[in-house]
Amino acid sequence: MAIEIPRIELGDWIESGLNYLTTNYSGVTRGISAVTQTGINGLNDLLMWIPEWGLMGLIALLCWRAAGIRLGIGAILGLALIWNLDLWDPMIESLTLVVIATLVAVVIAIPVGIAAALSERLYRVIMPVLDFMQTMPAFVYLIPAIPFFGIGSVSAIFATVIFSMPPAIRFTTLGIRQVPKDLIEAADAFGSTPSQKLFKVQLPLSLPTVMAGINQTIMLALSMVVIAAMIGADGLGNEVWRAIQRLRPGDGFEAGIAVVILAMLLDRLTQSFRKTRKS
Amino acid sequence: MSETRPVKIQVRGLSKVFGNQPKKALELRDQGQKRPEILEQTGQTLGLSNIDFDVYEGELLVIMGLSGSGKSTLIRCLNRLIDTTEGEIIIDGENIPTLSTKELLECRRRHFSMVFQNFALFPHRTVQQNAEYGLEIRGVDKAERTETARNALKQVGLDGWEDALPSQLSGGMQQRVGLARALANDSSVLLMDEAFSALDPLIRKDMQQELLELQHRMKKTTVFITHDLDEALNIGDRIILLKDGEIVQIGTPEQILTAPADEYVERFIEGVDMSRILTARHAMRPVRATAREDDGPRTALRKMSENGLDSIYVTSRDRKLVGLIDADSADKAVKEGQQSIQSLIHQNFRSVAPDEPLHNLFAMFSDKSFPIAVVDEERRLLGVVVKGAVLAELAEAGDN
Ligand SMILES: Nc1ncnc2c1ncn2[C@@H]1O[C@H](COP(=O)(O)OP(=O)(O)OP(=O)(O)O)[C@@H](O)[C@H]1O
Ligand SMILES: [Mg+2]
């Protein structure tokens, strides 16, 4: 006689949990949604308002000052290509989403990372959660985003923040834990309070590591923002998505190349911040 | 004599167990078990056991012992970087192990500053900012702390380096920054954990000398840790010998050398026999300054203060030794308006030939002793021997 093992209705439970949240906290989610949307629109309008050549110049200048003349020239060439391919507006939309998602992710991640570094118990709770967040396939996060925030950019930001946050937390924790023990002792020996120790010793010394984490967060945010086209986020991902639906591989590749250019610029730029801090 | 000196820190019955069952470890200790047995039976390390000692106001106390003897643990219990398991540590009436977190912060700020073996400078702060650290966290205002830190840096010979980063300095200079950071804080006790052990031997000797001079000038109560006998004998007013977390002997360098408490101490100071082979010539140092018979008291006094001396030998024109005068009497003579030092010269000192065995010199140092004069057959002054030098020479010879 076969033993019937009842199926565990994990999916059902998660769904009813989500339902409960959406119906009972709709005020909260609507509030978040409104604030986020305002931020997105504001930044997007600002970046669109600057003429293409002007923004190109600004970005190139920033790249030059931060990382040298080669990146400056690279920025001009890359951005000019995007402009030429008529992908400027989607590029700006993607950039906006990346910037906002990264800001939110970092604002949450750094305090959490600090807390996890200072409390052994919190560390043991948070690390497996981060593993879970990172191993979950990226677009699974899109699903709960929709009932909370509907189709569109706010959902994209929500999913992106969750997906891109772990490295910033992890590296912040790592950076603080890596501060040599004798420096902590020195700070203690002179009678530093915990917050003096944090702001005068631990954080400054972990800054290069924190910056490495932020760099990774930006890269993950960019990849997620592209995927988020599936739930109606504007930007380069949307171009790729449309090309797929219309079976136009050429258009798809053009948008793909624009993503690569944006990724390289963001990567080099944040890495250069990291290096200048370190030296 | 030492018993009457004012006590700065009083340590009584101090024990430290590393591990999660300290009670069990201490029970075994009370039954007479030693560190290795306790570790074997309970997995607990008896870091310190029943430590009693006083630190006198203004003295330089050296804690010496082999690696693992508990030196670092002991010094860290004093400012509670390590929590004690039992016992009292009383400084100015406060018992450190029972202070609240807030009181402890206050106590560390007021009483302790520390110099570390590997310097522990903050790499992201300049030399100046490092020296300011203690004042900064106490909320001393910018102008005052800049000034104080600058003075401290000057004291250790680092003026001009304020804006450098620690990584741009040599090891010796980095430790000067460490010392300046501690001095700037103007706490009442200076804790130094193997502060010179990471330095080259020559630089190390220099730093010892400078510490002695600083200490002489500032009379700062100092607890200095080392595993090196030369260093201990050279700088210590008193020495505490630790072994396996227990005190084996407390005493002045002479007491430790002449009356070692047990075999362990004896093995530490095996070099003492060398005193029969070494002579005054080995321990002799050049005379930094001498006075002339026809100098006035004012000149003699200036020569002393310029060279950091408490007394000065008087020589005739052909460098023959005439006698000795003290700073006190010269000072008095200046005030009384005397013109000549002739009346101040006394013979209240010892002089020896260069081939005098060191162990004979040893007995000549009384408590308040002048340097011994080393003279040739014609009584020309060749050099002087100071107390620390005899001990250091012996210790060094013992090592080789
Ligand atoms: N946190 C700790 N946990 C467990 N055991 C410790 C701890 N710290 C020190 N010990 C042990 O306590 C004993 C004394 O250590 P301590 O560091 O005080 O020695 P030390 O005299 O400073 O030696 P060294 O010259 O090597 O610095 C050693 O046996 C050491 O292994
Ligand atoms: Mg040690």
Tab-separated table of N, CA, C and O in Angstrom, chain A residues 82-129:
chain	number	residue	atom	x	y	z
A	82	ILE	N	25.428	55.523	-28.672
A	82	ILE	CA	24.058	55.320	-28.177
A	82	ILE	C	23.114	56.379	-28.770
A	82	ILE	O	22.010	56.078	-29.233
A	83	TRP	N	23.577	57.612	-28.796
A	83	TRP	CA	22.798	58.732	-29.340
A	83	TRP	C	22.484	58.464	-30.808
A	83	TRP	O	21.354	58.559	-31.267
A	84	ASN	N	23.559	58.069	-31.506
A	84	ASN	CA	23.435	57.812	-32.930
A	84	ASN	C	22.445	56.688	-33.236
A	84	ASN	O	21.712	56.739	-34.216
A	85	LEU	N	22.396	55.680	-32.362
A	85	LEU	CA	21.484	54.551	-32.579
A	85	LEU	C	20.051	54.881	-32.154
A	85	LEU	O	19.198	53.992	-32.114
A	86	ASP	N	19.817	56.131	-31.770
A	86	ASP	CA	18.488	56.546	-31.313
A	86	ASP	C	18.066	55.867	-30.019
A	86	ASP	O	16.887	55.618	-29.785
A	87	LEU	N	19.047	55.522	-29.192
A	87	LEU	CA	18.725	54.828	-27.936
A	87	LEU	C	18.938	55.738	-26.728
A	87	LEU	O	18.999	55.275	-25.593
A	88	TRP	N	19.098	57.052	-26.991
A	88	TRP	CA	19.408	57.975	-25.884
A	88	TRP	C	18.323	57.963	-24.816
A	88	TRP	O	18.624	57.771	-23.637
A	89	ASP	N	17.070	58.113	-25.213
A	89	ASP	CA	16.007	58.193	-24.216
A	89	ASP	C	15.871	56.917	-23.390
A	89	ASP	O	15.834	56.982	-22.152
A	90	PRO	N	15.829	55.748	-24.052
A	90	PRO	CA	15.793	54.522	-23.223
A	90	PRO	C	17.007	54.403	-22.307
A	90	PRO	O	16.883	53.931	-21.175
A	91	MET	N	18.162	54.865	-22.788
A	91	MET	CA	19.365	54.787	-21.950
A	91	MET	C	19.176	55.642	-20.692
A	91	MET	O	19.490	55.206	-19.575
A	92	ILE	N	18.617	56.851	-20.887
A	92	ILE	CA	18.380	57.727	-19.734
A	92	ILE	C	17.381	57.086	-18.775
A	92	ILE	O	17.565	57.114	-17.550
A	93	GLU	N	16.349	56.464	-19.334
A	93	GLU	CA	15.360	55.810	-18.466
A	93	GLU	C	16.000	54.701	-17.638
A	93	GLU	O	15.757	54.578	-16.426
A	94	SER	N	16.858	53.909	-18.279
A	94	SER	CA	17.543	52.840	-17.537
A	94	SER	C	18.457	53.427	-16.473
A	94	SER	O	18.499	52.962	-15.331
A	95	LEU	N	19.201	54.467	-16.875
A	95	LEU	CA	20.128	55.094	-15.933
A	95	LEU	C	19.373	55.610	-14.699
A	95	LEU	O	19.804	55.404	-13.557
A	96	THR	N	18.227	56.246	-14.936
A	96	THR	CA	17.416	56.751	-13.831
A	96	THR	C	17.050	55.628	-12.862
A	96	THR	O	17.224	55.752	-11.644
A	97	LEU	N	16.561	54.515	-13.444
A	97	LEU	CA	16.163	53.393	-12.584
A	97	LEU	C	17.361	52.866	-11.794
A	97	LEU	O	17.251	52.583	-10.595
A	98	VAL	N	18.509	52.753	-12.465
A	98	VAL	CA	19.702	52.236	-11.782
A	98	VAL	C	20.087	53.168	-10.635
A	98	VAL	O	20.354	52.723	-9.513
A	99	VAL	N	20.111	54.465	-10.909
A	99	VAL	CA	20.548	55.422	-9.892
A	99	VAL	C	19.617	55.362	-8.681
A	99	VAL	O	20.074	55.252	-7.534
A	100	ILE	N	18.298	55.389	-8.945
A	100	ILE	CA	17.368	55.397	-7.816
A	100	ILE	C	17.400	54.080	-7.043
A	100	ILE	O	17.483	54.065	-5.812
A	101	ALA	N	17.401	52.983	-7.779
A	101	ALA	CA	17.443	51.681	-7.103
A	101	ALA	C	18.715	51.557	-6.274
A	101	ALA	O	18.688	51.085	-5.130
A	102	THR	N	19.840	52.010	-6.842
A	102	THR	CA	21.094	51.909	-6.100
A	102	THR	C	21.061	52.773	-4.848
A	102	THR	O	21.486	52.338	-3.777
A	103	LEU	N	20.542	53.978	-4.994
A	103	LEU	CA	20.458	54.858	-3.821
A	103	LEU	C	19.664	54.201	-2.707
A	103	LEU	O	20.122	54.122	-1.561
A	104	VAL	N	18.474	53.697	-3.062
A	104	VAL	CA	17.640	53.057	-2.044
A	104	VAL	C	18.373	51.853	-1.445
A	104	VAL	O	18.443	51.686	-0.219
A	105	ALA	N	18.956	51.032	-2.335
A	105	ALA	CA	19.639	49.825	-1.857
A	105	ALA	C	20.763	50.188	-0.895
A	105	ALA	O	20.903	49.592	0.177
A	106	VAL	N	21.552	51.208	-1.242
A	106	VAL	CA	22.698	51.572	-0.410
A	106	VAL	C	22.236	52.160	0.923
A	106	VAL	O	22.795	51.847	1.974
A	107	VAL	N	21.194	52.975	0.854
A	107	VAL	CA	20.694	53.590	2.089
A	107	VAL	C	20.208	52.517	3.064
A	107	VAL	O	20.367	52.636	4.278
A	108	ILE	N	19.633	51.452	2.528
A	108	ILE	CA	19.213	50.358	3.418
A	108	ILE	C	20.411	49.488	3.797
A	108	ILE	O	20.579	49.096	4.947
A	109	ALA	N	21.253	49.204	2.806
A	109	ALA	CA	22.284	48.183	2.998
A	109	ALA	C	23.355	48.603	3.998
A	109	ALA	O	23.813	47.785	4.791
A	110	ILE	N	23.769	49.872	3.979
A	110	ILE	CA	24.897	50.241	4.825
A	110	ILE	C	24.575	50.129	6.315
A	110	ILE	O	25.327	49.481	7.050
A	111	PRO	N	23.441	50.673	6.767
A	111	PRO	CA	23.131	50.452	8.188
A	111	PRO	C	22.962	48.972	8.539
A	111	PRO	O	23.434	48.529	9.586
A	112	VAL	N	22.324	48.224	7.655
A	112	VAL	CA	22.150	46.794	7.929
A	112	VAL	C	23.519	46.113	7.993
A	112	VAL	O	23.795	45.303	8.881
A	113	GLY	N	24.386	46.462	7.052
A	113	GLY	CA	25.736	45.883	7.032
A	113	GLY	C	26.497	46.215	8.302
A	113	GLY	O	27.181	45.363	8.875
A	114	ILE	N	26.375	47.457	8.752
A	114	ILE	CA	27.060	47.870	9.984
A	114	ILE	C	26.519	47.077	11.167
A	114	ILE	O	27.275	46.512	11.958
A	115	ALA	N	25.196	46.993	11.236
A	115	ALA	CA	24.586	46.264	12.352
A	115	ALA	C	25.051	44.813	12.369
A	115	ALA	O	25.387	44.271	13.419
A	116	ALA	N	25.103	44.201	11.173
A	116	ALA	CA	25.517	42.800	11.115
A	116	ALA	C	26.979	42.637	11.508
A	116	ALA	O	27.379	41.612	12.062
A	117	ALA	N	27.777	43.669	11.232
A	117	ALA	CA	29.202	43.570	11.588
A	117	ALA	C	29.381	43.687	13.093
A	117	ALA	O	30.281	43.086	13.666
A	118	LEU	N	28.517	44.466	13.741
A	118	LEU	CA	28.710	44.733	15.158
A	118	LEU	C	28.027	43.713	16.054
A	118	LEU	O	28.387	43.556	17.206
A	119	SER	N	27.010	43.017	15.515
A	119	SER	CA	26.314	42.046	16.343
A	119	SER	C	26.448	40.653	15.745
A	119	SER	O	26.014	40.395	14.630
A	120	GLU	N	27.065	39.807	16.534
A	120	GLU	CA	27.311	38.444	16.063
A	120	GLU	C	25.982	37.733	15.760
A	120	GLU	O	25.855	37.014	14.777
A	121	ARG	N	24.966	37.995	16.595
A	121	ARG	CA	23.698	37.304	16.433
A	121	ARG	C	23.021	37.730	15.127
A	121	ARG	O	22.568	36.899	14.348
A	122	LEU	N	23.016	39.045	14.888
A	122	LEU	CA	22.424	39.563	13.666
A	122	LEU	C	23.169	39.015	12.447
A	122	LEU	O	22.565	38.670	11.431
A	123	TYR	N	24.485	38.930	12.576
A	123	TYR	CA	25.309	38.408	11.491
A	123	TYR	C	24.838	37.014	11.106
A	123	TYR	O	24.665	36.690	9.949
A	124	ARG	N	24.591	36.193	12.125
A	124	ARG	CA	24.187	34.814	11.850
A	124	ARG	C	22.796	34.740	11.233
A	124	ARG	O	22.479	33.795	10.535
A	125	VAL	N	21.950	35.715	11.499
A	125	VAL	CA	20.622	35.734	10.886
A	125	VAL	C	20.706	36.253	9.445
A	125	VAL	O	20.098	35.692	8.537
A	126	ILE	N	21.471	37.309	9.260
A	126	ILE	CA	21.438	38.007	7.980
A	126	ILE	C	22.170	37.267	6.862
A	126	ILE	O	21.701	37.234	5.722
A	127	MET	N	23.286	36.637	7.188
A	127	MET	CA	24.064	36.011	6.122
A	127	MET	C	23.284	34.957	5.323
A	127	MET	O	23.295	34.990	4.099
A	128	PRO	N	22.577	34.024	5.980
A	128	PRO	CA	21.781	33.071	5.179
A	128	PRO	C	20.681	33.761	4.368
A	128	PRO	O	20.389	33.343	3.242
A	129	VAL	N	20.098	34.813	4.929
A	129	VAL	CA	19.074	35.543	4.183
A	129	VAL	C	19.676	36.116	2.903
A	129	VAL	O	19.078	36.047	1.826
